[in-house]
Short mmCIF file of C-alpha atoms and ligand atoms in Angstrom, two decimals:
data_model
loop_
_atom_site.label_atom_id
_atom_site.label_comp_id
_atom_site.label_asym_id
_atom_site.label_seq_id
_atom_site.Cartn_x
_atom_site.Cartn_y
_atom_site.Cartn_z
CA UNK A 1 0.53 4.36 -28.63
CA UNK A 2 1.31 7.53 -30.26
CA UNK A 3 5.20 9.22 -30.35
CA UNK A 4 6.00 11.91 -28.01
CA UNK A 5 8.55 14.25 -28.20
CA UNK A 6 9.21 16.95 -25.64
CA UNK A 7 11.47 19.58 -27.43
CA UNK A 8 13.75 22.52 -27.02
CA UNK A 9 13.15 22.11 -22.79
CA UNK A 10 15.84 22.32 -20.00
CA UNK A 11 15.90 18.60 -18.68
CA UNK A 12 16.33 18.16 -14.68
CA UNK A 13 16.77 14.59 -13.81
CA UNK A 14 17.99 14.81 -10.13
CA UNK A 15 18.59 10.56 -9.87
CA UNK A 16 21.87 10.76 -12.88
CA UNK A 17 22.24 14.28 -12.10
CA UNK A 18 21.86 15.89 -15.61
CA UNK A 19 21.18 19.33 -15.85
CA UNK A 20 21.60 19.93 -19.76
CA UNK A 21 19.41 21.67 -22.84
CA UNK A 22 17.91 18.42 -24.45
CA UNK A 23 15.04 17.07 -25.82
CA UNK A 24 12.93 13.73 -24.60
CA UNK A 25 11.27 11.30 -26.98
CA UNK A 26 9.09 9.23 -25.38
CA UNK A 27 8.01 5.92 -27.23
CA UNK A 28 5.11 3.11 -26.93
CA UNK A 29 5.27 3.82 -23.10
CA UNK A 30 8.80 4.55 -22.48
CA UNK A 31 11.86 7.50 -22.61
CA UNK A 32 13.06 6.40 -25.70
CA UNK A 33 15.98 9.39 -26.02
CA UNK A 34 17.89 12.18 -24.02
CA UNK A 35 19.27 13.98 -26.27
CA UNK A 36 19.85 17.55 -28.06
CA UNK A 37 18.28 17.83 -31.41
CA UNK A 38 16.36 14.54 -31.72
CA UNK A 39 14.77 13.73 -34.84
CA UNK A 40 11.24 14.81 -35.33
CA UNK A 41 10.27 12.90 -38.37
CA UNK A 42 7.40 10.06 -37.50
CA UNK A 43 6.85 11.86 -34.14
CA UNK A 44 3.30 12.17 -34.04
CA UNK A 45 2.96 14.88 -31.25
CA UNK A 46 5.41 17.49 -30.09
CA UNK A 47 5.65 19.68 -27.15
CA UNK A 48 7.08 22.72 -26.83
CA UNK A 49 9.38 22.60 -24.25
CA UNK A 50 11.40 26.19 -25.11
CA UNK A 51 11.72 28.02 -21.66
CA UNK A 52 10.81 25.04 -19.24
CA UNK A 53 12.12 22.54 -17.22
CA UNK A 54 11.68 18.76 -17.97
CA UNK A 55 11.43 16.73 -15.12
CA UNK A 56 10.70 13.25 -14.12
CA UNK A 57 7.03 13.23 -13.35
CA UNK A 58 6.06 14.38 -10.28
CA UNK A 59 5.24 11.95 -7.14
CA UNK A 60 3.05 12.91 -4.49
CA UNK A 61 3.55 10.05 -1.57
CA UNK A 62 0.43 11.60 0.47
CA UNK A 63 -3.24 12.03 -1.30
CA UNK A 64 -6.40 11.18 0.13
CA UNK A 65 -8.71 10.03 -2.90
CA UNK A 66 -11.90 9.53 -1.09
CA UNK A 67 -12.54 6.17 -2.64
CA UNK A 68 -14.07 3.63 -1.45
CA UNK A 69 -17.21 5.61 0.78
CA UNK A 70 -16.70 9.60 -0.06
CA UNK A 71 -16.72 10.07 -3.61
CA UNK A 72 -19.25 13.03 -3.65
CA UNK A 73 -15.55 14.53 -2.08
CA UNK A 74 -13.16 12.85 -4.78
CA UNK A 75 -12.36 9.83 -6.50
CA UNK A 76 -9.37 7.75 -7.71
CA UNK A 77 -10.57 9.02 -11.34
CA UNK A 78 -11.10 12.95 -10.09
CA UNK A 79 -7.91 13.20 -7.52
CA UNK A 80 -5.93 11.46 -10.57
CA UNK A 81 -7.09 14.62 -12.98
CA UNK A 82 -6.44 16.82 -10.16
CA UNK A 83 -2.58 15.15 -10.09
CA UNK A 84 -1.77 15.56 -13.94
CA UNK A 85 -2.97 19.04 -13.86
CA UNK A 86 -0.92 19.80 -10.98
CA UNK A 87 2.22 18.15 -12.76
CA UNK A 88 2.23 14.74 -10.90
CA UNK A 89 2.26 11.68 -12.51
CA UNK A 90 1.89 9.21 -9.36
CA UNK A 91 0.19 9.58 -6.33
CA UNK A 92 0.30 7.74 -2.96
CA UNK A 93 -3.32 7.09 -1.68
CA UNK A 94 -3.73 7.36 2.26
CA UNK A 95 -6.23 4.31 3.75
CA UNK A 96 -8.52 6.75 5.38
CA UNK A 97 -11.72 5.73 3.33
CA UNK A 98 -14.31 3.87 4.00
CA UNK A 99 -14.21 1.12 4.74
CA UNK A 100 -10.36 1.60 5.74
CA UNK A 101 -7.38 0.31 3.27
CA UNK A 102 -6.80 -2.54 5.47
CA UNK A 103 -7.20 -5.67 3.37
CA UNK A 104 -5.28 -7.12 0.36
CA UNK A 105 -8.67 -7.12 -1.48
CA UNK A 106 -8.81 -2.77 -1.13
CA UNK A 107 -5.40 -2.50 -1.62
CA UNK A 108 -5.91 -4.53 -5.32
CA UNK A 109 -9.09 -2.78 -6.02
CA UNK A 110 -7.52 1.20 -5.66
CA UNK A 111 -4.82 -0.76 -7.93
CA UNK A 112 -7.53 -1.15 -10.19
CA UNK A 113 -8.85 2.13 -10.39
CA UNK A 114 -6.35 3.90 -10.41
CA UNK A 115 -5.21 1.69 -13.83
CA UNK A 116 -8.47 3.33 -15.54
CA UNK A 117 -6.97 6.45 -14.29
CA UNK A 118 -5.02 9.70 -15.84
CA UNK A 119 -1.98 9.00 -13.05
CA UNK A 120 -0.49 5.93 -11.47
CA UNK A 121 -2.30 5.34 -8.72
CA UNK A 122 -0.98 3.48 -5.12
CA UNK A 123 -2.30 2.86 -1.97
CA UNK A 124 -0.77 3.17 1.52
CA UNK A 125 -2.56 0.42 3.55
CA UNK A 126 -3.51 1.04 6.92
CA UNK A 127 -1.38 -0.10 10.07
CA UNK A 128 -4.44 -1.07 12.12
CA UNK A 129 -7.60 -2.69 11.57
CA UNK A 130 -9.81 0.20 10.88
CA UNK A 131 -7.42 2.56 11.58
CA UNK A 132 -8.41 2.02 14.95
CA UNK A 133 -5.32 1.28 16.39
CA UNK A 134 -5.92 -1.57 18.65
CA UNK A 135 -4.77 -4.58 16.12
CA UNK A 136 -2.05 -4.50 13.50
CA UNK A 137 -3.68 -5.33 9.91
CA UNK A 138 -2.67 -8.10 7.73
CA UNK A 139 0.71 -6.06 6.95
CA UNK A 140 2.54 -8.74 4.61
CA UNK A 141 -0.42 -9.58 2.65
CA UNK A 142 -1.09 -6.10 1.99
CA UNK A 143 2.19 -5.61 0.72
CA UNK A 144 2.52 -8.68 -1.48
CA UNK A 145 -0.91 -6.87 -3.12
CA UNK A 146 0.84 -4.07 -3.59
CA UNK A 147 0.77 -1.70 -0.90
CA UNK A 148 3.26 1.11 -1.16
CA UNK A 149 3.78 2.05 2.63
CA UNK A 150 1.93 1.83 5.85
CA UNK A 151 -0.09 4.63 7.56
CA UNK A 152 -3.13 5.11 9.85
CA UNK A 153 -3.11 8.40 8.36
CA UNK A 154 -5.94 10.36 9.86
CA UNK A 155 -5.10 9.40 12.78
CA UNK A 156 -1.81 8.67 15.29
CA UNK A 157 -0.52 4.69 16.10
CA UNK A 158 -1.20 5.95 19.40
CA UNK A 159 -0.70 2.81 21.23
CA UNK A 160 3.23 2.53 21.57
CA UNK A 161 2.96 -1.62 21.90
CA UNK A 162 1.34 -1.94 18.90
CA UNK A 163 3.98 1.05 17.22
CA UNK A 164 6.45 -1.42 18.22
CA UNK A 165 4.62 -4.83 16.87
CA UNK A 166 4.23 -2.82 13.74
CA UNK A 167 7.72 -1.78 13.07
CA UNK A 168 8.89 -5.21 13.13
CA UNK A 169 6.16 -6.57 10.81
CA UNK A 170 6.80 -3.74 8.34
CA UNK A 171 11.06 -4.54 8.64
CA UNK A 172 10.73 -7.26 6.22
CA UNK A 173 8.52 -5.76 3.23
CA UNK A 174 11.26 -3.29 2.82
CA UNK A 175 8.69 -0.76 2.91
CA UNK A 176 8.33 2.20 5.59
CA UNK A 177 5.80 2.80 8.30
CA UNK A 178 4.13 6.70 8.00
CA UNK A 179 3.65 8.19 11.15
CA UNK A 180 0.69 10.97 11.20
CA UNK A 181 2.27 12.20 14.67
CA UNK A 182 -0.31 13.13 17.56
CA UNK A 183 -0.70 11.90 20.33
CA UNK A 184 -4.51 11.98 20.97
CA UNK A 185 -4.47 13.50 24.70
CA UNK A 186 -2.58 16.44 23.96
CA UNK A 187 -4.79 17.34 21.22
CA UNK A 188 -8.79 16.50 22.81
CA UNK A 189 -10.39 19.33 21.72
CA UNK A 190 -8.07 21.48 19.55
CA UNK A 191 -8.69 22.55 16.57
CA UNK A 192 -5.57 25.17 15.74
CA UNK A 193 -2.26 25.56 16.76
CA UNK A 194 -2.14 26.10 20.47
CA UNK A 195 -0.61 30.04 20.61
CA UNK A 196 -1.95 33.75 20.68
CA UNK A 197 -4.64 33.18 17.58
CA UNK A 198 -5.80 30.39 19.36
CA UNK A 199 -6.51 32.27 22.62
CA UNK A 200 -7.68 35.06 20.29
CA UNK A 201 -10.35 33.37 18.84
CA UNK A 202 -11.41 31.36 21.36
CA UNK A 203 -10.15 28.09 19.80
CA UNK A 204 -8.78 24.99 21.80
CA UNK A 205 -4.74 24.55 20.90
CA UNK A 206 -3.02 21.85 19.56
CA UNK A 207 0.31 22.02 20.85
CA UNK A 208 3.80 21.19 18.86
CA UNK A 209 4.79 19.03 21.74
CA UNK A 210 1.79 16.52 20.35
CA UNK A 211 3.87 15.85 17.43
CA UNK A 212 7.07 15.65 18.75
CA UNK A 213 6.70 13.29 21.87
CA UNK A 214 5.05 10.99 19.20
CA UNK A 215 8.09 11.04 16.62
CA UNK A 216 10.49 10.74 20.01
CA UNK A 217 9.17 8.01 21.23
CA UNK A 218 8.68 6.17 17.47
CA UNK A 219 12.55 6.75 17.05
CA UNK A 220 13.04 5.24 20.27
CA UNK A 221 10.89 2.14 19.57
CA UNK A 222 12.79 1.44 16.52
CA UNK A 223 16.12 1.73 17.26
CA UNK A 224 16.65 -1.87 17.79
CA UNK A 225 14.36 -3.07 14.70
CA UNK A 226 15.14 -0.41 12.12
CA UNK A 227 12.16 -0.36 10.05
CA UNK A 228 12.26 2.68 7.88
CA UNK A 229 10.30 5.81 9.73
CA UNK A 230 8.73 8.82 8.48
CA UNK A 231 6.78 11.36 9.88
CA UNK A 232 3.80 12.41 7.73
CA UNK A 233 3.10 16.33 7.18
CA UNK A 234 5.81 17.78 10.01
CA UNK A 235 4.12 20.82 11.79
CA UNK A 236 6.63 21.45 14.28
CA UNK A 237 10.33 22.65 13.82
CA UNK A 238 11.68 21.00 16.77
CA UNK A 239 10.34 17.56 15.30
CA UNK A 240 12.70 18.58 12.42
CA UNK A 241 15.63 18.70 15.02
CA UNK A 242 14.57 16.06 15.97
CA UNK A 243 14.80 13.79 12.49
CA UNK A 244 18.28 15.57 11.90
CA UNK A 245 19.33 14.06 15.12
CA UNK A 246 18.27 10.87 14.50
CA UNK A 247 19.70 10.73 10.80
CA UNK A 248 23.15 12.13 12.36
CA UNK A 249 22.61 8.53 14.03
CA UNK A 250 22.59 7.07 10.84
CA UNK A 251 18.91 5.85 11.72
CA UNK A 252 16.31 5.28 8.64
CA UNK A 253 14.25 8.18 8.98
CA UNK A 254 12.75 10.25 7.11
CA UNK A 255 9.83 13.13 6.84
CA UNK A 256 7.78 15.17 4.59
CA UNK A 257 6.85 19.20 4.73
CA UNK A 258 3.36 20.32 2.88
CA UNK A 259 3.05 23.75 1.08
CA UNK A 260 0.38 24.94 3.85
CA UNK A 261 3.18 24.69 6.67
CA UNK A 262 5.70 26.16 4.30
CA UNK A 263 3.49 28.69 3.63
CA UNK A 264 0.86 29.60 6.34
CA UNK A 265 0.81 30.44 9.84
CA UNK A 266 -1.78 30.21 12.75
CA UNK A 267 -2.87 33.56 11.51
CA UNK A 268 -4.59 32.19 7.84
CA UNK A 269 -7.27 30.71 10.78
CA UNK A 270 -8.40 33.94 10.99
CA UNK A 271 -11.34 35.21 8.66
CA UNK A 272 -10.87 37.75 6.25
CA UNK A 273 -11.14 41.25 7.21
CA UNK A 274 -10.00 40.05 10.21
CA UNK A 275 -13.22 38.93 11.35
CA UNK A 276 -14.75 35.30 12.47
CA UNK A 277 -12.74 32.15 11.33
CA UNK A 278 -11.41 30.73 7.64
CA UNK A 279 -11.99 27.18 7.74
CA UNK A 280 -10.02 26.79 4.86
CA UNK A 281 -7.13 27.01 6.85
CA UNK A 282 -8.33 24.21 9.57
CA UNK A 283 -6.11 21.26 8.98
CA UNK A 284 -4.46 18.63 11.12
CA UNK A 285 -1.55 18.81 12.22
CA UNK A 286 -2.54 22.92 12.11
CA UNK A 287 -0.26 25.41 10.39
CA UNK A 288 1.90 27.30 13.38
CA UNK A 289 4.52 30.04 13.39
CA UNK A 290 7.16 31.85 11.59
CA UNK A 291 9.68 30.37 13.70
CA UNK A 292 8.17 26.81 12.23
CA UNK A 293 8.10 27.25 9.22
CA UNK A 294 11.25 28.63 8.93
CA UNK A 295 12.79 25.58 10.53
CA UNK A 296 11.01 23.23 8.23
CA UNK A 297 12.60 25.29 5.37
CA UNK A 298 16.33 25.20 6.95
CA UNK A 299 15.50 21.35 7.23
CA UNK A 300 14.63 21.43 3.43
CA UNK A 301 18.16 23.37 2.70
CA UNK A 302 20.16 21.22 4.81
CA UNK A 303 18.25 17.39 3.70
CA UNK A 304 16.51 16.38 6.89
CA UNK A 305 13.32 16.57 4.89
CA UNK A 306 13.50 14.97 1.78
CA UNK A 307 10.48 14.36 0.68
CA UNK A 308 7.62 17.13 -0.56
CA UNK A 309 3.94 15.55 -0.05
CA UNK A 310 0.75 17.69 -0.65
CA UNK A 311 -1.81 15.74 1.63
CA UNK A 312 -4.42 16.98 -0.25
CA UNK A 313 -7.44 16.17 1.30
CA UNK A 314 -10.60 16.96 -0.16
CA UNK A 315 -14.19 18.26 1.56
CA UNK A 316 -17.03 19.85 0.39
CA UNK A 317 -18.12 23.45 0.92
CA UNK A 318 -21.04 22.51 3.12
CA UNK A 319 -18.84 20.85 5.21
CA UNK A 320 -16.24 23.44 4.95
CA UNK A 321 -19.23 26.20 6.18
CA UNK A 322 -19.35 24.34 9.23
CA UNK A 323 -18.35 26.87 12.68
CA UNK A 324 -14.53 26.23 12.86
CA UNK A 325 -14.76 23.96 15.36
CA UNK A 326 -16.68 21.32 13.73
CA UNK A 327 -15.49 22.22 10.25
CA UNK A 328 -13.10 19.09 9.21
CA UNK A 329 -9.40 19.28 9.12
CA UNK A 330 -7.57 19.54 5.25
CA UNK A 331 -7.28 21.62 2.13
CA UNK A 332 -6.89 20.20 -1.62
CA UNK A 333 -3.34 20.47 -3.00
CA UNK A 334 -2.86 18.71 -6.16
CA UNK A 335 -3.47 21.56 -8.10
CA UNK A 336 -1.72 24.28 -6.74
CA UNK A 337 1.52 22.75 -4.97
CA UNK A 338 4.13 22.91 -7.21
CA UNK A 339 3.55 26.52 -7.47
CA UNK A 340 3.56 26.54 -3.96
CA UNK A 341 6.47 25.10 -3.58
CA UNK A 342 8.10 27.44 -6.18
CA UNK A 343 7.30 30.32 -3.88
CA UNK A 344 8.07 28.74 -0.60
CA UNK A 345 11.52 27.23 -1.62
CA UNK A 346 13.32 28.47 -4.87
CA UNK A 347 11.86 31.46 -5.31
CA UNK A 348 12.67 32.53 -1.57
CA UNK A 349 16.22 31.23 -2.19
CA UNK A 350 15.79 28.32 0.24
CA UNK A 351 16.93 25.79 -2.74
CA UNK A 352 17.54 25.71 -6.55
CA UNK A 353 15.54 23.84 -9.00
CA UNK A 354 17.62 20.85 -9.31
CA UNK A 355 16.78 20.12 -5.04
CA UNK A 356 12.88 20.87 -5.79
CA UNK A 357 12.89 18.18 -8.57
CA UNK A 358 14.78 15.55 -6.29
CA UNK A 359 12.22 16.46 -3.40
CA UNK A 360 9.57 15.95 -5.49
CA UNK A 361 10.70 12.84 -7.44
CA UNK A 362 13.24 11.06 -6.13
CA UNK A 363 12.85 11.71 -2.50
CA UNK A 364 9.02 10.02 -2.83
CA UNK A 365 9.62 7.48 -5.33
CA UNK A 366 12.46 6.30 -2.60
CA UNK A 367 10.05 6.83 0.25
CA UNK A 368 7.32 4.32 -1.49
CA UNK A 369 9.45 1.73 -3.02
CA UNK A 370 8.40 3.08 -6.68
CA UNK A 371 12.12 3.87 -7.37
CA UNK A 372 12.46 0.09 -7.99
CA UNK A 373 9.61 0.62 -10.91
CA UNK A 374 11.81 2.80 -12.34
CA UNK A 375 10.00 6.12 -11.51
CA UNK A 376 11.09 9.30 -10.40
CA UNK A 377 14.34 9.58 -12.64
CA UNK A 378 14.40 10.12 -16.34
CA UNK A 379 16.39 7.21 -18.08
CA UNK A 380 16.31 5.99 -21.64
CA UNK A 381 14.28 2.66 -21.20
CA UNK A 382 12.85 3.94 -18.48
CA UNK A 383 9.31 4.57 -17.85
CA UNK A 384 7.79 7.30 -19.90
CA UNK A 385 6.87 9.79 -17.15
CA UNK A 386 7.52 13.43 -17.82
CA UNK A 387 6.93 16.80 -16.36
CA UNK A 388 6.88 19.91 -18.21
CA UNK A 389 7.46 23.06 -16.08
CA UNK A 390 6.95 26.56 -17.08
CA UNK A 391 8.75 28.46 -14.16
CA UNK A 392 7.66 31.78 -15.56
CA UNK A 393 4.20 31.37 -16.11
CA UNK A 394 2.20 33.52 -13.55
CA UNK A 395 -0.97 33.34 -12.89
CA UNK A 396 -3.95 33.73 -9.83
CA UNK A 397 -5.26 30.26 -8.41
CA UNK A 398 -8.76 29.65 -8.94
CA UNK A 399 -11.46 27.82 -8.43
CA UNK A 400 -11.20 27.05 -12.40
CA UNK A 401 -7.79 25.56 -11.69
CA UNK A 402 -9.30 22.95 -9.31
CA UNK A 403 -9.71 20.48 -11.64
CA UNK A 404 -10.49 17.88 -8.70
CA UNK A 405 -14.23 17.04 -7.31
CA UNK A 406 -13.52 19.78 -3.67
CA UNK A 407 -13.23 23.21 -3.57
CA UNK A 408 -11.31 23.85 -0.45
CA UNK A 409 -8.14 25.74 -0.45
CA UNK A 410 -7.05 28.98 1.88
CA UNK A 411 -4.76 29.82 -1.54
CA UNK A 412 -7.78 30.63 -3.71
CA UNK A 413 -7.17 34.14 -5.29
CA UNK A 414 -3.02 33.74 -4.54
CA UNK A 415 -0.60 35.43 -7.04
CA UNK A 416 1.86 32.09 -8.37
CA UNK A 417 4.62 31.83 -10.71
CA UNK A 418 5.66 28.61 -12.36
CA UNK A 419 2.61 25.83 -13.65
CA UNK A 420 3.21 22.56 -15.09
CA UNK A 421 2.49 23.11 -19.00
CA UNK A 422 2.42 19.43 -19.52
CA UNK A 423 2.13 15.94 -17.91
CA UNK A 424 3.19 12.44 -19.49
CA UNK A 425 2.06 9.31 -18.09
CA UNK A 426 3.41 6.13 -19.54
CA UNK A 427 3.87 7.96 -22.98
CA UNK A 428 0.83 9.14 -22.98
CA UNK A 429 -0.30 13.20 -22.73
CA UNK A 430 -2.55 13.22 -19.88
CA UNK A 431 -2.18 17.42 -19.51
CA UNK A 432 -1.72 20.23 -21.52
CA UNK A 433 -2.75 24.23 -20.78
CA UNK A 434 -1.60 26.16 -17.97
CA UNK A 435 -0.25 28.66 -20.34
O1 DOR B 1 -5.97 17.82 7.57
C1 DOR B 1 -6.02 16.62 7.38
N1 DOR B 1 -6.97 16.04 6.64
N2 DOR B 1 -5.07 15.84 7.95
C2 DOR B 1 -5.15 14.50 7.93
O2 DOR B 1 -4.27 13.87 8.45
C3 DOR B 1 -6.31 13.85 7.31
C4 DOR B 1 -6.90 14.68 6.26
C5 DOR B 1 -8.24 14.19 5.77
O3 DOR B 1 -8.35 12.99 5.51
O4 DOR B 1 -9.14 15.00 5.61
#
């Protein structure tokens, strides 16, 4: 495996703290060095690092890869792409495929896959059988295969007896349950957040209080088992009060913000020119308000949310064409997020880079257990998973950018700043460009 070393860089590593002008060498799979001036002689490729940020790679604890059942949308081998170009160097699959994660022998083969892939690949198994909610799925021998988490992603653990069956079976892996929080009759019909655009345009609402009943009543359940809790892709800004509550408690929760709720508001539903719809823009939960979005940032600042997840979630355009209503719900992220998140938070002053690496490193390699593989902190010996960041770079998304197999993202034609210029996967270059 050839020598790496990424020189002349700022390196961020949020897990030891060190914020310090250094170079990385990165050997037969592994960090090899930290260090200022390392030696270059035998290296066989080195990266210009003058300008950036080196980071741990990147985790993103919330993809959906399409595979097995929609690959014409994406697969383990396209979302992975679509992850190194975007900076990330692991991503957590949700079991929303078909058929559903829900058996040791899925969870193995996305494993597998995602082994012949550019990034490390890992599946979050499904709570239910199908992901139908009715019967928990066979939780411990998922996780002995290698499951990273447990979600019915998609779709709420409606059913609060088998919320509470599944808490308990998840204590004992150690991992944490991931709660996509709706409950089901509050949202029959909706497809946008329930407010003025909705009534505007005609659209059935999807009210906050969906969310936050669910997350309520999830805290409740578990406050006598204490299984680790988060809540998936948080919409609302009173569910962020209400994680800060129940972490004030000293309870193991935990949630995740997106870049389209940092970013958007019920508004983006609304076509351009003002006229008709933008299905780009339809995704579940739905993007809301100022007020929202601005609570989901002060929940950023203040570390209720410490985890950044892109739920990228690929369709195609055909599908995408579709009258709002039946259009489906998500928008691919991969690509675009970490710019995203450059605008939303450090740009904006909400944090500094230091809090955007942790967010997206150690806060997900925690949430999924990978911390214990060594990932999401830079450390001699270490595995050899590196980020380079240009945080000057600007440049206008396009559909050239989208290096994944779907097309469908409201942020097409958006003025960014910041790209990842390079992306190391076990030693190995798996990106370069961007600049
Ligand atoms: O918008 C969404 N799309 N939200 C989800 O929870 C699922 C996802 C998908 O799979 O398309």
């Amino acid at each position: 495996m050839a020598s790496v070393l990424i020189a002349g860089g700022r390196v961020l590593d949020p897990a030891s703290g060190l914020d310090r002008a250094a170079d990385v060498a990165v050997k037969d799979g592994k960090i090899a060095a930290i260090g200022p001036g390392l030696a270059r002689p035998g290296v066989d490729r080195v990266i210009n690092a003058e300008g950036c940020l080196v980071t741990p790679g990147l985790i993103d604890p919330h993809v959906h890869l399409r595979e097995p059942g929609q690959e014409h949308k994406e697969t383990i081998a396209s979302g992975a792409r679509a992850a190194v170009a975007g900076g990330f160097t692991t991503v957590c699959c949700m079991p929303n495929t078909s058929p559903a994660l829900d058996t040791p022998e899925l969870v193995r083969f996305v494993l597998g896959r995602g082994e012949q892939s550019a990034a490390r690949v890992f599946p979050v198994a499904a709570i239910s059988k199908q992901r139908r909610g009715n019967e928990l799925a066979e939780i411990s021998l998922m996780a002995r295969a290698g499951a990273v988490g447990f979600s019915d992603d998609g779709d709420c653990v409606a059913s609060a007896g088998l919320m509470a069956r599944a808490l308990a079976v998840v204590k004992p892996t150690g991992l944490a349950i991931m709660q996509h929080a709706q409950d089901p009759t509050l949202t029959k019909g909706a497809s946008m957040h329930a407010g003025e655009i909705a009534l505007k345009l005609g659209l059935g609402g999807w009210p906050r209080v969906a969310e936050e009943v669910i997350v309520e009543r999830d805290i409740r359940l578990n406050r006598g088992i204490g299984c680790r809790y988060h809540v998936q892709h948080i919409s609302s800004g009173e569910t962020v009060a209400i994680l800060r509550r129940a972490r004030a408690e000293g309870q193991p929760v935990s949630g995740e913000a997106s870049p389209h709720h940092l970013l958007l508001t019920h508004e983006a539903c609304i076509g351009a020119d003002g006229l008709g719809y933008n299905t780009m823009a339809k995704v579940n939960p739905p993007v809301r308000e100022t007020s929202d979005m601005k609570a989901l940032r002060e929940g950023i600042a203040d570390g209720t949310i410490t985890v950044l997840a892109t739920d990228h979630a690929p369709h195609t355009d055909s599908e995408k064409a579709l009258p709002f209503e039946e259009a489906p719900f998500g928008l691919v992220g991969l690509e675009t997020a970490l710019a995203l998140y450059i605008e939303a938070l450090v740009s904006s002053g909400v944090i500094g880079w230091m809090k955007l690496v942790q967010l997206m490193t150690v806060g997900p390699a925690k949430l999924c257990g990978l911390d214990r593989m060594g990932l999401g902190r830079l450390e001699v010996g270490g595995p050899g998973d590196v980020t380079v960041i240009d945080p000057e770079v600007k440049w206008t998304i396009g559909q050239k950018d989208l290096v994944g197999a779907s097309n469908n993202t409201p942020f097409l034609g958006r003025k960014v700043k910041g790209r990842a210029i390079a992306t190391v996967v076990g030693g190995e270059v798996k990106w370069e460009g961007g600049r």
